[in-house]
PDB file of C-alpha atoms and ligand atoms in Angstrom:
ATOM      1  CA  UNK A   8      31.420 -69.779  35.476  1.00 36.00           C
ATOM      2  CA  UNK A   9      33.793 -72.468  36.574  1.00 43.00           C
ATOM      3  CA  UNK A  10      31.498 -75.425  37.058  1.00 55.00           C
ATOM      4  CA  UNK A  11      29.302 -76.907  34.403  1.00 67.00           C
ATOM      5  CA  UNK A  12      25.764 -75.594  34.157  1.00 74.00           C
ATOM      6  CA  UNK A  13      24.557 -76.148  30.630  1.00 72.00           C
ATOM      7  CA  UNK A  14      22.143 -73.372  29.697  1.00 72.00           C
ATOM      8  CA  UNK A  15      22.564 -71.510  33.012  1.00 75.00           C
ATOM      9  CA  UNK A  16      26.150 -70.326  32.655  1.00 72.00           C
ATOM     10  CA  UNK A  17      25.284 -66.634  32.625  1.00 73.00           C
ATOM     11  CA  UNK A  18      22.994 -66.675  35.608  1.00 73.00           C
ATOM     12  CA  UNK A  19      24.696 -68.934  38.099  1.00 77.00           C
ATOM     13  CA  UNK A  20      26.536 -67.475  41.068  1.00 76.00           C
ATOM     14  CA  UNK A  21      28.155 -69.032  44.094  1.00 76.00           C
ATOM     15  CA  UNK A  22      26.934 -68.359  47.618  1.00 73.00           C
ATOM     16  CA  UNK A  23      29.678 -69.182  50.123  1.00 72.00           C
ATOM     17  CA  UNK A  24      28.974 -71.074  53.336  1.00 63.00           C
ATOM     18  CA  UNK A  25      25.353 -70.069  53.634  1.00 61.00           C
ATOM     19  CA  UNK A  26      23.902 -72.667  55.932  1.00 61.00           C
ATOM     20  CA  UNK A  27      20.139 -72.914  55.957  1.00 68.00           C
ATOM     21  CA  UNK A  28      19.716 -72.760  52.183  1.00 75.00           C
ATOM     22  CA  UNK A  29      18.244 -76.116  51.290  1.00 83.00           C
ATOM     23  CA  UNK A  30      19.560 -77.740  48.145  1.00 88.00           C
ATOM     24  CA  UNK A  31      17.053 -78.428  45.364  1.00 91.00           C
ATOM     25  CA  UNK A  32      18.672 -81.778  44.564  1.00 91.00           C
ATOM     26  CA  UNK A  33      18.976 -83.259  48.066  1.00 88.00           C
ATOM     27  CA  UNK A  34      17.402 -82.222  51.360  1.00 78.00           C
ATOM     28  CA  UNK A  35      20.558 -81.070  53.049  1.00 75.00           C
ATOM     29  CA  UNK A  36      21.671 -77.510  53.658  1.00 66.00           C
ATOM     30  CA  UNK A  37      25.362 -77.036  54.217  1.00 65.00           C
ATOM     31  CA  UNK A  38      28.470 -75.573  52.647  1.00 71.00           C
ATOM     32  CA  UNK A  39      28.755 -73.599  49.434  1.00 77.00           C
ATOM     33  CA  UNK A  40      25.787 -73.536  47.098  1.00 81.00           C
ATOM     34  CA  UNK A  41      25.171 -72.336  43.555  1.00 84.00           C
ATOM     35  CA  UNK A  42      22.123 -70.379  42.701  1.00 85.00           C
ATOM     36  CA  UNK A  43      20.664 -69.529  39.290  1.00 83.00           C
ATOM     37  CA  UNK A  44      19.157 -66.045  39.146  1.00 80.00           C
ATOM     38  CA  UNK A  45      16.802 -67.072  36.340  1.00 82.00           C
ATOM     39  CA  UNK A  46      15.516 -70.458  37.479  1.00 81.00           C
ATOM     40  CA  UNK A  47      15.882 -69.717  41.198  1.00 83.00           C
ATOM     41  CA  UNK A  48      17.286 -73.114  41.961  1.00 87.00           C
ATOM     42  CA  UNK A  49      19.871 -73.663  44.672  1.00 87.00           C
ATOM     43  CA  UNK A  50      22.269 -76.558  44.415  1.00 88.00           C
ATOM     44  CA  UNK A  51      25.203 -77.769  46.493  1.00 84.00           C
ATOM     45  CA  UNK A  52      28.619 -77.978  45.012  1.00 82.00           C
ATOM     46  CA  UNK A  53      28.331 -81.702  45.775  1.00 82.00           C
ATOM     47  CA  UNK A  54      25.112 -82.076  43.806  1.00 87.00           C
ATOM     48  CA  UNK A  55      26.222 -80.193  40.679  1.00 86.00           C
ATOM     49  CA  UNK A  56      27.131 -83.478  38.962  1.00 86.00           C
ATOM     50  CA  UNK A  57      23.407 -83.870  38.182  1.00 88.00           C
ATOM     51  CA  UNK A  58      23.906 -81.203  35.497  1.00 87.00           C
ATOM     52  CA  UNK A  59      26.158 -83.697  33.763  1.00 86.00           C
ATOM     53  CA  UNK A  60      23.043 -85.745  33.106  1.00 89.00           C
ATOM     54  CA  UNK A  61      20.703 -83.551  31.082  1.00 90.00           C
ATOM     55  CA  UNK A  62      18.731 -86.363  29.454  1.00 93.00           C
ATOM     56  CA  UNK A  63      18.067 -90.021  30.188  1.00 93.00           C
ATOM     57  CA  UNK A  64      16.759 -92.365  27.516  1.00 93.00           C
ATOM     58  CA  UNK A  65      17.048 -95.769  29.140  1.00 91.00           C
ATOM     59  CA  UNK A  66      14.892 -95.545  32.229  1.00 93.00           C
ATOM     60  CA  UNK A  67      12.964 -98.843  32.545  1.00 93.00           C
ATOM     61  CA  UNK A  68       9.652 -97.146  33.288  1.00 92.00           C
ATOM     62  CA  UNK A  69      10.068 -94.765  30.304  1.00 94.00           C
ATOM     63  CA  UNK A  70      11.585 -97.008  27.690  1.00 90.00           C
ATOM     64  CA  UNK A  71      12.220 -94.993  24.524  1.00 91.00           C
ATOM     65  CA  UNK A  72      11.102 -91.741  26.193  1.00 96.00           C
ATOM     66  CA  UNK A  73      13.365 -88.848  27.062  1.00 96.00           C
ATOM     67  CA  UNK A  74      13.591 -87.836  30.716  1.00 96.00           C
ATOM     68  CA  UNK A  75      14.828 -84.267  30.816  1.00 95.00           C
ATOM     69  CA  UNK A  76      16.383 -82.375  33.709  1.00 94.00           C
ATOM     70  CA  UNK A  77      14.136 -79.450  34.675  1.00 93.00           C
ATOM     71  CA  UNK A  78      15.384 -76.646  36.907  1.00 90.00           C
ATOM     72  CA  UNK A  79      12.185 -74.721  37.603  1.00 90.00           C
ATOM     73  CA  UNK A  80      10.028 -77.353  39.289  1.00 93.00           C
ATOM     74  CA  UNK A  81       7.369 -79.694  37.903  1.00 94.00           C
ATOM     75  CA  UNK A  82       5.220 -78.196  35.100  1.00 94.00           C
ATOM     76  CA  UNK A  83       1.923 -76.776  36.424  1.00 93.00           C
ATOM     77  CA  UNK A  84      -0.251 -79.202  34.486  1.00 94.00           C
ATOM     78  CA  UNK A  85       1.440 -82.266  36.050  1.00 94.00           C
ATOM     79  CA  UNK A  86       1.280 -84.056  39.381  1.00 94.00           C
ATOM     80  CA  UNK A  87       4.167 -82.580  41.436  1.00 94.00           C
ATOM     81  CA  UNK A  88       4.921 -85.927  43.049  1.00 95.00           C
ATOM     82  CA  UNK A  89       7.562 -88.370  41.843  1.00 96.00           C
ATOM     83  CA  UNK A  90       5.549 -91.081  40.143  1.00 95.00           C
ATOM     84  CA  UNK A  91       7.915 -93.783  41.417  1.00 95.00           C
ATOM     85  CA  UNK A  92       8.313 -93.008  45.132  1.00 96.00           C
ATOM     86  CA  UNK A  93       5.451 -90.580  45.697  1.00 95.00           C
ATOM     87  CA  UNK A  94       7.621 -87.879  47.283  1.00 95.00           C
ATOM     88  CA  UNK A  95       7.036 -84.246  46.327  1.00 94.00           C
ATOM     89  CA  UNK A  96       9.592 -83.168  43.736  1.00 94.00           C
ATOM     90  CA  UNK A  97      11.826 -80.144  44.288  1.00 93.00           C
ATOM     91  CA  UNK A  98      12.939 -77.485  41.802  1.00 92.00           C
ATOM     92  CA  UNK A  99      15.404 -79.887  40.218  1.00 94.00           C
ATOM     93  CA  UNK A 100      13.721 -82.968  38.793  1.00 96.00           C
ATOM     94  CA  UNK A 101      13.413 -85.104  35.673  1.00 97.00           C
ATOM     95  CA  UNK A 102      10.335 -84.874  33.499  1.00 97.00           C
ATOM     96  CA  UNK A 103       8.943 -87.088  30.754  1.00 96.00           C
ATOM     97  CA  UNK A 104       6.925 -85.014  28.328  1.00 94.00           C
ATOM     98  CA  UNK A 105       5.448 -88.124  26.663  1.00 95.00           C
ATOM     99  CA  UNK A 106       3.940 -89.417  29.901  1.00 95.00           C
ATOM    100  CA  UNK A 107       3.661 -85.982  31.597  1.00 95.00           C
ATOM    101  CA  UNK A 108       5.222 -87.569  34.650  1.00 96.00           C
ATOM    102  CA  UNK A 109       7.939 -86.396  37.049  1.00 97.00           C
ATOM    103  CA  UNK A 110      10.773 -88.219  38.803  1.00 97.00           C
ATOM    104  CA  UNK A 111      12.721 -86.859  41.740  1.00 96.00           C
ATOM    105  CA  UNK A 112      16.533 -86.771  41.906  1.00 95.00           C
ATOM    106  CA  UNK A 113      16.795 -89.710  44.332  1.00 94.00           C
ATOM    107  CA  UNK A 114      14.913 -92.038  42.004  1.00 96.00           C
ATOM    108  CA  UNK A 115      17.098 -90.931  39.091  1.00 95.00           C
ATOM    109  CA  UNK A 116      20.211 -91.596  41.180  1.00 94.00           C
ATOM    110  CA  UNK A 117      18.912 -95.113  41.907  1.00 93.00           C
ATOM    111  CA  UNK A 118      18.594 -95.646  38.176  1.00 94.00           C
ATOM    112  CA  UNK A 119      22.060 -94.250  37.350  1.00 91.00           C
ATOM    113  CA  UNK A 120      23.641 -96.454  40.028  1.00 92.00           C
ATOM    114  CA  UNK A 121      21.792 -99.547  38.871  1.00 91.00           C
ATOM    115  CA  UNK A 122      23.238 -99.291  35.373  1.00 88.00           C
ATOM    116  CA  UNK A 123      26.788 -98.294  36.368  1.00 90.00           C
ATOM    117  CA  UNK A 124      29.455-100.993  36.012  1.00 89.00           C
ATOM    118  CA  UNK A 125      31.991 -99.125  38.200  1.00 91.00           C
ATOM    119  CA  UNK A 126      31.795-101.234  41.324  1.00 91.00           C
ATOM    120  CA  UNK A 127      34.787-100.754  43.647  1.00 92.00           C
ATOM    121  CA  UNK A 128      35.792-103.310  46.272  1.00 92.00           C
ATOM    122  CA  UNK A 129      35.957-100.597  48.946  1.00 93.00           C
ATOM    123  CA  UNK A 130      32.591 -98.954  48.451  1.00 94.00           C
ATOM    124  CA  UNK A 131      29.078-100.388  48.647  1.00 91.00           C
ATOM    125  CA  UNK A 132      27.673 -98.166  45.854  1.00 93.00           C
ATOM    126  CA  UNK A 133      28.816 -98.082  42.232  1.00 94.00           C
ATOM    127  CA  UNK A 134      30.632 -94.930  41.093  1.00 95.00           C
ATOM    128  CA  UNK A 135      29.726 -92.976  37.980  1.00 93.00           C
ATOM    129  CA  UNK A 136      31.957 -91.165  35.512  1.00 92.00           C
ATOM    130  CA  UNK A 137      31.744 -87.360  35.682  1.00 90.00           C
ATOM    131  CA  UNK A 138      32.524 -85.554  32.437  1.00 86.00           C
ATOM    132  CA  UNK A 139      32.783 -82.001  33.722  1.00 83.00           C
ATOM    133  CA  UNK A 140      34.718 -82.486  36.943  1.00 84.00           C
ATOM    134  CA  UNK A 141      37.581 -80.068  36.152  1.00 85.00           C
ATOM    135  CA  UNK A 142      36.891 -77.764  39.041  1.00 81.00           C
ATOM    136  CA  UNK A 143      35.559 -80.211  41.554  1.00 86.00           C
ATOM    137  CA  UNK A 144      37.769 -81.268  44.433  1.00 89.00           C
ATOM    138  CA  UNK A 145      38.772 -84.849  45.083  1.00 93.00           C
ATOM    139  CA  UNK A 146      37.681 -86.053  48.517  1.00 92.00           C
ATOM    140  CA  UNK A 147      40.861 -88.055  48.861  1.00 92.00           C
ATOM    141  CA  UNK A 148      43.622 -85.626  47.830  1.00 92.00           C
ATOM    142  CA  UNK A 149      41.812 -82.254  47.804  1.00 90.00           C
ATOM    143  CA  UNK A 150      43.060 -81.448  44.310  1.00 93.00           C
ATOM    144  CA  UNK A 151      40.687 -80.494  41.515  1.00 91.00           C
ATOM    145  CA  UNK A 152      39.775 -82.376  38.359  1.00 91.00           C
ATOM    146  CA  UNK A 153      37.790 -85.370  39.540  1.00 92.00           C
ATOM    147  CA  UNK A 154      36.749 -88.268  37.308  1.00 94.00           C
ATOM    148  CA  UNK A 155      34.198 -90.206  39.349  1.00 94.00           C
ATOM    149  CA  UNK A 156      31.585 -89.652  41.976  1.00 93.00           C
ATOM    150  CA  UNK A 157      29.277 -91.749  44.113  1.00 94.00           C
ATOM    151  CA  UNK A 158      25.916 -90.150  43.422  1.00 91.00           C
ATOM    152  CA  UNK A 159      24.436 -91.529  46.637  1.00 91.00           C
ATOM    153  CA  UNK A 160      27.182 -90.393  49.018  1.00 89.00           C
ATOM    154  CA  UNK A 161      28.145 -87.382  46.893  1.00 88.00           C
ATOM    155  CA  UNK A 162      31.855 -87.939  47.185  1.00 90.00           C
ATOM    156  CA  UNK A 163      34.144 -87.077  44.282  1.00 91.00           C
ATOM    157  CA  UNK A 164      37.380 -88.784  43.383  1.00 94.00           C
ATOM    158  CA  UNK A 165      40.159 -88.859  40.776  1.00 95.00           C
ATOM    159  CA  UNK A 166      40.730 -91.922  38.693  1.00 93.00           C
ATOM    160  CA  UNK A 167      44.251 -92.122  40.157  1.00 92.00           C
ATOM    161  CA  UNK A 168      42.905 -91.901  43.721  1.00 93.00           C
ATOM    162  CA  UNK A 169      40.293 -94.628  43.278  1.00 92.00           C
ATOM    163  CA  UNK A 170      43.061 -97.201  43.450  1.00 89.00           C
ATOM    164  CA  UNK A 171      44.473 -95.984  46.750  1.00 89.00           C
ATOM    165  CA  UNK A 172      41.802 -98.051  48.466  1.00 90.00           C
ATOM    166  CA  UNK A 173      41.267-101.751  48.178  1.00 88.00           C
ATOM    167  CA  UNK A 174      39.001-102.633  51.048  1.00 91.00           C
ATOM    168  CA  UNK A 175      36.196-101.006  53.067  1.00 93.00           C
ATOM    169  CA  UNK A 176      38.135-101.732  56.272  1.00 94.00           C
ATOM    170  CA  UNK A 177      41.763-101.390  57.283  1.00 93.00           C
ATOM    171  CA  UNK A 178      43.912-101.860  60.320  1.00 92.00           C
ATOM    172  CA  UNK A 179      45.906 -98.729  60.934  1.00 92.00           C
ATOM    173  CA  UNK A 180      48.922 -98.192  63.205  1.00 90.00           C
ATOM    174  CA  UNK A 181      47.276 -95.169  64.778  1.00 89.00           C
ATOM    175  CA  UNK A 182      44.332 -97.262  66.001  1.00 92.00           C
ATOM    176  CA  UNK A 183      45.474-100.840  66.395  1.00 90.00           C
ATOM    177  CA  UNK A 184      42.720-101.940  68.755  1.00 92.00           C
ATOM    178  CA  UNK A 185      39.991-102.113  66.116  1.00 95.00           C
ATOM    179  CA  UNK A 186      39.705-102.141  62.342  1.00 96.00           C
ATOM    180  CA  UNK A 187      38.777 -98.778  60.837  1.00 96.00           C
ATOM    181  CA  UNK A 188      35.914 -98.428  58.389  1.00 96.00           C
ATOM    182  CA  UNK A 189      36.202 -96.224  55.334  1.00 95.00           C
ATOM    183  CA  UNK A 190      33.296 -93.766  55.516  1.00 94.00           C
ATOM    184  CA  UNK A 191      32.321 -91.838  52.435  1.00 90.00           C
ATOM    185  CA  UNK A 192      29.596 -89.530  53.653  1.00 85.00           C
ATOM    186  CA  UNK A 193      31.427 -87.553  56.334  1.00 88.00           C
ATOM    187  CA  UNK A 194      31.996 -88.250  60.032  1.00 92.00           C
ATOM    188  CA  UNK A 195      28.920 -89.209  62.089  1.00 92.00           C
ATOM    189  CA  UNK A 196      27.318 -86.165  63.749  1.00 89.00           C
ATOM    190  CA  UNK A 197      27.642 -87.586  67.254  1.00 91.00           C
ATOM    191  CA  UNK A 198      31.454 -87.689  67.021  1.00 91.00           C
ATOM    192  CA  UNK A 199      34.130 -85.017  67.208  1.00 91.00           C
ATOM    193  CA  UNK A 200      34.145 -84.269  63.468  1.00 90.00           C
ATOM    194  CA  UNK A 201      37.788 -83.290  63.261  1.00 93.00           C
ATOM    195  CA  UNK A 202      40.619 -85.735  62.708  1.00 93.00           C
ATOM    196  CA  UNK A 203      41.559 -87.117  66.109  1.00 92.00           C
ATOM    197  CA  UNK A 204      45.235 -86.944  65.269  1.00 89.00           C
ATOM    198  CA  UNK A 205      45.814 -83.612  63.523  1.00 88.00           C
ATOM    199  CA  UNK A 206      42.625 -81.719  64.353  1.00 89.00           C
ATOM    200  CA  UNK A 207      41.844 -80.783  60.738  1.00 90.00           C
ATOM    201  CA  UNK A 208      38.266 -81.019  59.485  1.00 90.00           C
ATOM    202  CA  UNK A 209      37.490 -84.440  58.052  1.00 91.00           C
ATOM    203  CA  UNK A 210      35.942 -84.495  54.571  1.00 86.00           C
ATOM    204  CA  UNK A 211      33.496 -86.906  52.990  1.00 87.00           C
ATOM    205  CA  UNK A 212      36.084 -89.673  52.966  1.00 93.00           C
ATOM    206  CA  UNK A 213      37.573 -90.685  56.298  1.00 95.00           C
ATOM    207  CA  UNK A 214      38.374 -93.714  58.440  1.00 96.00           C
ATOM    208  CA  UNK A 215      36.253 -94.333  61.504  1.00 97.00           C
ATOM    209  CA  UNK A 216      36.009 -96.690  64.480  1.00 96.00           C
ATOM    210  CA  UNK A 217      32.407 -97.148  65.690  1.00 95.00           C
ATOM    211  CA  UNK A 218      33.449 -98.514  69.056  1.00 95.00           C
ATOM    212  CA  UNK A 219      35.742 -95.623  69.989  1.00 94.00           C
ATOM    213  CA  UNK A 220      34.074 -92.912  67.855  1.00 94.00           C
ATOM    214  CA  UNK A 221      37.525 -92.321  66.431  1.00 95.00           C
ATOM    215  CA  UNK A 222      37.940 -90.291  63.216  1.00 95.00           C
ATOM    216  CA  UNK A 223      41.037 -90.245  61.050  1.00 95.00           C
ATOM    217  CA  UNK A 224      41.365 -88.016  57.992  1.00 94.00           C
ATOM    218  CA  UNK A 225      42.921 -89.069  54.695  1.00 93.00           C
ATOM    219  CA  UNK A 226      46.131 -87.190  55.305  1.00 90.00           C
ATOM    220  CA  UNK A 227      46.900 -88.866  58.615  1.00 91.00           C
ATOM    221  CA  UNK A 228      45.645 -92.241  57.374  1.00 91.00           C
ATOM    222  CA  UNK A 229      47.216 -92.490  53.937  1.00 89.00           C
ATOM    223  CA  UNK A 230      48.700 -89.381  52.413  1.00 86.00           C
ATOM    224  CA  UNK A 231      51.067 -88.418  55.204  1.00 82.00           C
ATOM    225  CA  UNK A 232      50.640 -90.857  58.065  1.00 81.00           C
ATOM    226  CA  UNK A 233      51.630 -89.535  61.465  1.00 77.00           C
ATOM    227  CA  UNK A 234      54.511 -91.624  62.847  1.00 77.00           C
ATOM    228  CA  UNK A 235      53.411 -93.687  65.831  1.00 78.00           C
ATOM    229  CA  UNK A 236      56.862 -93.479  67.388  1.00 77.00           C
ATOM    230  CA  UNK A 237      59.650 -90.901  67.196  1.00 73.00           C
ATOM    231  CA  UNK A 238      63.081 -91.976  68.298  1.00 69.00           C
ATOM    232  CA  UNK A 239      65.295 -89.245  66.912  1.00 63.00           C
ATOM    233  CA  UNK A 240      63.967 -86.186  68.672  1.00 57.00           C
ATOM    234  CA  UNK A 241      66.076 -83.594  70.480  1.00 57.00           C
ATOM    235  CA  UNK A 242      63.431 -82.829  73.084  1.00 54.00           C
ATOM    236  CA  UNK A 243      63.438 -86.202  74.795  1.00 54.00           C
ATOM    237  CA  UNK A 244      66.036 -88.885  75.295  1.00 61.00           C
ATOM    238  CA  UNK A 245      63.586 -91.797  75.000  1.00 67.00           C
ATOM    239  CA  UNK A 246      61.433 -92.901  72.123  1.00 73.00           C
ATOM    240  CA  UNK A 247      58.274 -90.852  71.937  1.00 76.00           C
ATOM    241  CA  UNK A 248      55.068 -92.739  71.289  1.00 80.00           C
ATOM    242  CA  UNK A 249      51.896 -91.340  69.814  1.00 82.00           C
ATOM    243  CA  UNK A 250      48.785 -91.518  71.994  1.00 81.00           C
ATOM    244  CA  UNK A 251      46.220 -91.407  69.188  1.00 82.00           C
ATOM    245  CA  UNK A 252      43.119 -90.093  70.919  1.00 83.00           C
ATOM    246  CA  UNK A 253      41.327 -87.052  72.224  1.00 87.00           C
ATOM    247  CA  UNK A 254      42.977 -86.136  75.503  1.00 84.00           C
ATOM    248  CA  UNK A 255      43.765 -82.825  77.182  1.00 85.00           C
ATOM    249  CA  UNK A 256      47.371 -82.231  78.044  1.00 80.00           C
ATOM    250  CA  UNK A 257      49.986 -79.537  78.441  1.00 79.00           C
ATOM    251  CA  UNK A 258      53.031 -79.791  76.223  1.00 76.00           C
ATOM    252  CA  UNK A 259      56.213 -80.165  78.224  1.00 72.00           C
ATOM    253  CA  UNK A 260      58.262 -78.554  75.509  1.00 70.00           C
ATOM    254  CA  UNK A 261      56.339 -75.298  75.034  1.00 73.00           C
ATOM    255  CA  UNK A 262      53.759 -75.235  77.810  1.00 74.00           C
ATOM    256  CA  UNK A 263      50.831 -74.962  75.415  1.00 77.00           C
ATOM    257  CA  UNK A 264      47.610 -76.867  75.876  1.00 80.00           C
ATOM    258  CA  UNK A 265      46.628 -79.571  73.412  1.00 80.00           C
ATOM    259  CA  UNK A 266      43.402 -81.524  73.053  1.00 84.00           C
ATOM    260  CA  UNK A 267      44.435 -84.591  71.059  1.00 83.00           C
ATOM    261  CA  UNK A 268      47.148 -87.032  70.069  1.00 82.00           C
ATOM    262  CA  UNK A 269      50.178 -86.115  72.197  1.00 81.00           C
ATOM    263  CA  UNK A 270      53.489 -87.886  71.948  1.00 79.00           C
ATOM    264  CA  UNK A 271      54.701 -89.173  75.250  1.00 76.00           C
ATOM    265  CA  UNK A 272      57.928 -90.695  76.440  1.00 71.00           C
ATOM    266  CA  UNK A 273      58.065 -93.400  79.048  1.00 64.00           C
ATOM    267  CA  UNK A 274      60.922 -93.423  81.492  1.00 58.00           C
ATOM    268  CA  UNK A 275      60.861 -97.001  82.649  1.00 53.00           C
ATOM    269  CA  UNK A 276      60.887 -97.461  86.352  1.00 52.00           C
ATOM    270  CA  UNK A 277      61.151-101.077  87.525  1.00 50.00           C
ATOM    271  CA  UNK A 278      59.087-100.538  90.680  1.00 49.00           C
ATOM    272  CA  UNK A 279      55.963 -99.588  88.775  1.00 42.00           C
ATOM    273  CA  UNK A 280      53.912-102.611  87.863  1.00 41.00           C
ATOM    274  CA  UNK A 281      50.948-100.866  86.358  1.00 35.00           C
ATOM    275  CA  UNK A 282      51.954 -99.739  82.890  1.00 34.00           C
ATOM    276  CA  UNK A 283      49.407 -96.962  82.542  1.00 31.00           C
ATOM    277  CA  UNK A 284      50.550 -95.557  85.887  1.00 27.00           C
ATOM    278  CA  UNK A 285      54.056 -95.469  84.521  1.00 30.00           C
ATOM    279  CA  UNK A 286      52.888 -93.453  81.570  1.00 34.00           C
ATOM    280  CA  UNK A 287      50.982 -90.989  83.639  1.00 31.00           C
ATOM    281  CA  UNK A 288      53.686 -90.513  86.218  1.00 30.00           C
ATOM    282  CA  UNK A 289      56.672 -90.224  84.006  1.00 35.00           C
ATOM    283  CA  UNK A 290      55.241 -88.937  80.807  1.00 41.00           C
ATOM    284  CA  UNK A 291      56.705 -86.196  78.764  1.00 47.00           C
ATOM    285  CA  UNK A 292      53.885 -85.088  76.543  1.00 55.00           C
ATOM    286  CA  UNK A 293      54.689 -83.152  73.450  1.00 57.00           C
ATOM    287  CA  UNK A 294      52.017 -82.120  71.034  1.00 56.00           C
ATOM    288  CA  UNK A 295      52.426 -82.793  67.386  1.00 54.00           C
ATOM    289  CA  UNK A 296      52.028 -79.452  65.711  1.00 50.00           C
ATOM    290  CA  UNK A 297      54.879 -77.019  65.859  1.00 50.00           C
ATOM    291  CA  UNK A 298      57.517 -79.452  67.007  1.00 54.00           C
ATOM    292  CA  UNK A 299      57.722 -82.035  64.271  1.00 52.00           C
ATOM    293  CA  UNK A 300      55.203 -81.017  61.649  1.00 43.00           C
TER     294      UNK A 300
HETATM  295 ZN1  LIG B 246      22.448 -81.161  47.502  1.00 56.89          ZN
HETATM  296 ZN1  LIG B 247       7.655 -91.468  29.705  1.00 56.89          ZN
HETATM  297 ZN1  LIG B 248      11.093 -90.721  43.509  1.00 56.89          ZN
HETATM  298 ZN1  LIG B 249      42.469 -87.230  44.178  1.00 56.89          ZN
HETATM  299 ZN1  LIG B 250      28.254 -94.173  48.044  1.00 56.89          ZN
HETATM  300 ZN1  LIG B 251      44.604 -85.844  60.482  1.00 56.89          ZN
HETATM  301 ZN1  LIG B 252      38.363 -98.319  68.194  1.00 56.89          ZN
HETATM  302 ZN1  LIG B 253      54.492 -77.668  72.372  1.00 56.89          ZN
END
């Protein structure tokens, strides 16, 4: 077993991309899940960090009591509801055997966040330290071995990647019209979820413009920004400029269709007064992938 499941190591197996299996720690159902053959719980990869927290001793409503993580639902002799928020608990929950009371995962997350000192200037929730993050992927760089997570948004990040960000908003050369917000819980459902420049799937962390519904992944934003202008290209004598949005076009270099972020070259013609007309009339669109990638 690669991830950390104290006490369940021998029974836990991974179920790949089985949508429709609802997680026992949150209400969502997407992506890879882990399932324990003994306890019958199902948990997202993103929610596994809860297993890092087996016991809690400092909960204000159970001072001096031990809240223990249970994986088989509330004990039969107890009220199944969370005694703080009143919601029905799921298979994963915390239980106080002194009070015979149950708390759901969301209320425990509220408590963990409230006591965490790891407040970052770029995120509105505090992060928590994850001890067993060796095999979890960082939402910034996609490499394994994370150190922190935001328990509310469920994003994971390396210590070294935390300092890439310094503000919840940036101005980016690929979208100069508006500031871009750093989102940490995936792209909004009503948008085209892929990066509007490279077309790759966006992860939990991405930059977003509300006004234009524009999504930019971490690679194109920070790790390997797409140049907004190319001047040293064999295929066109003029400088090629990136048009950073979703737009259908046919590449003039290879004849293939593209659906986003072409480069285009403007041949200036003094008679044309309308600039956008100039672009459309004289453009030489070249799509990004395959030519310069
Ligand atoms: Zn979950
Ligand atoms: Zn108690
Ligand atoms: Zn609750
Ligand atoms: Zn990282
Ligand atoms: Zn968060
Ligand atoms: Zn991208
Ligand atoms: Zn915008
Ligand atoms: Zn092409």
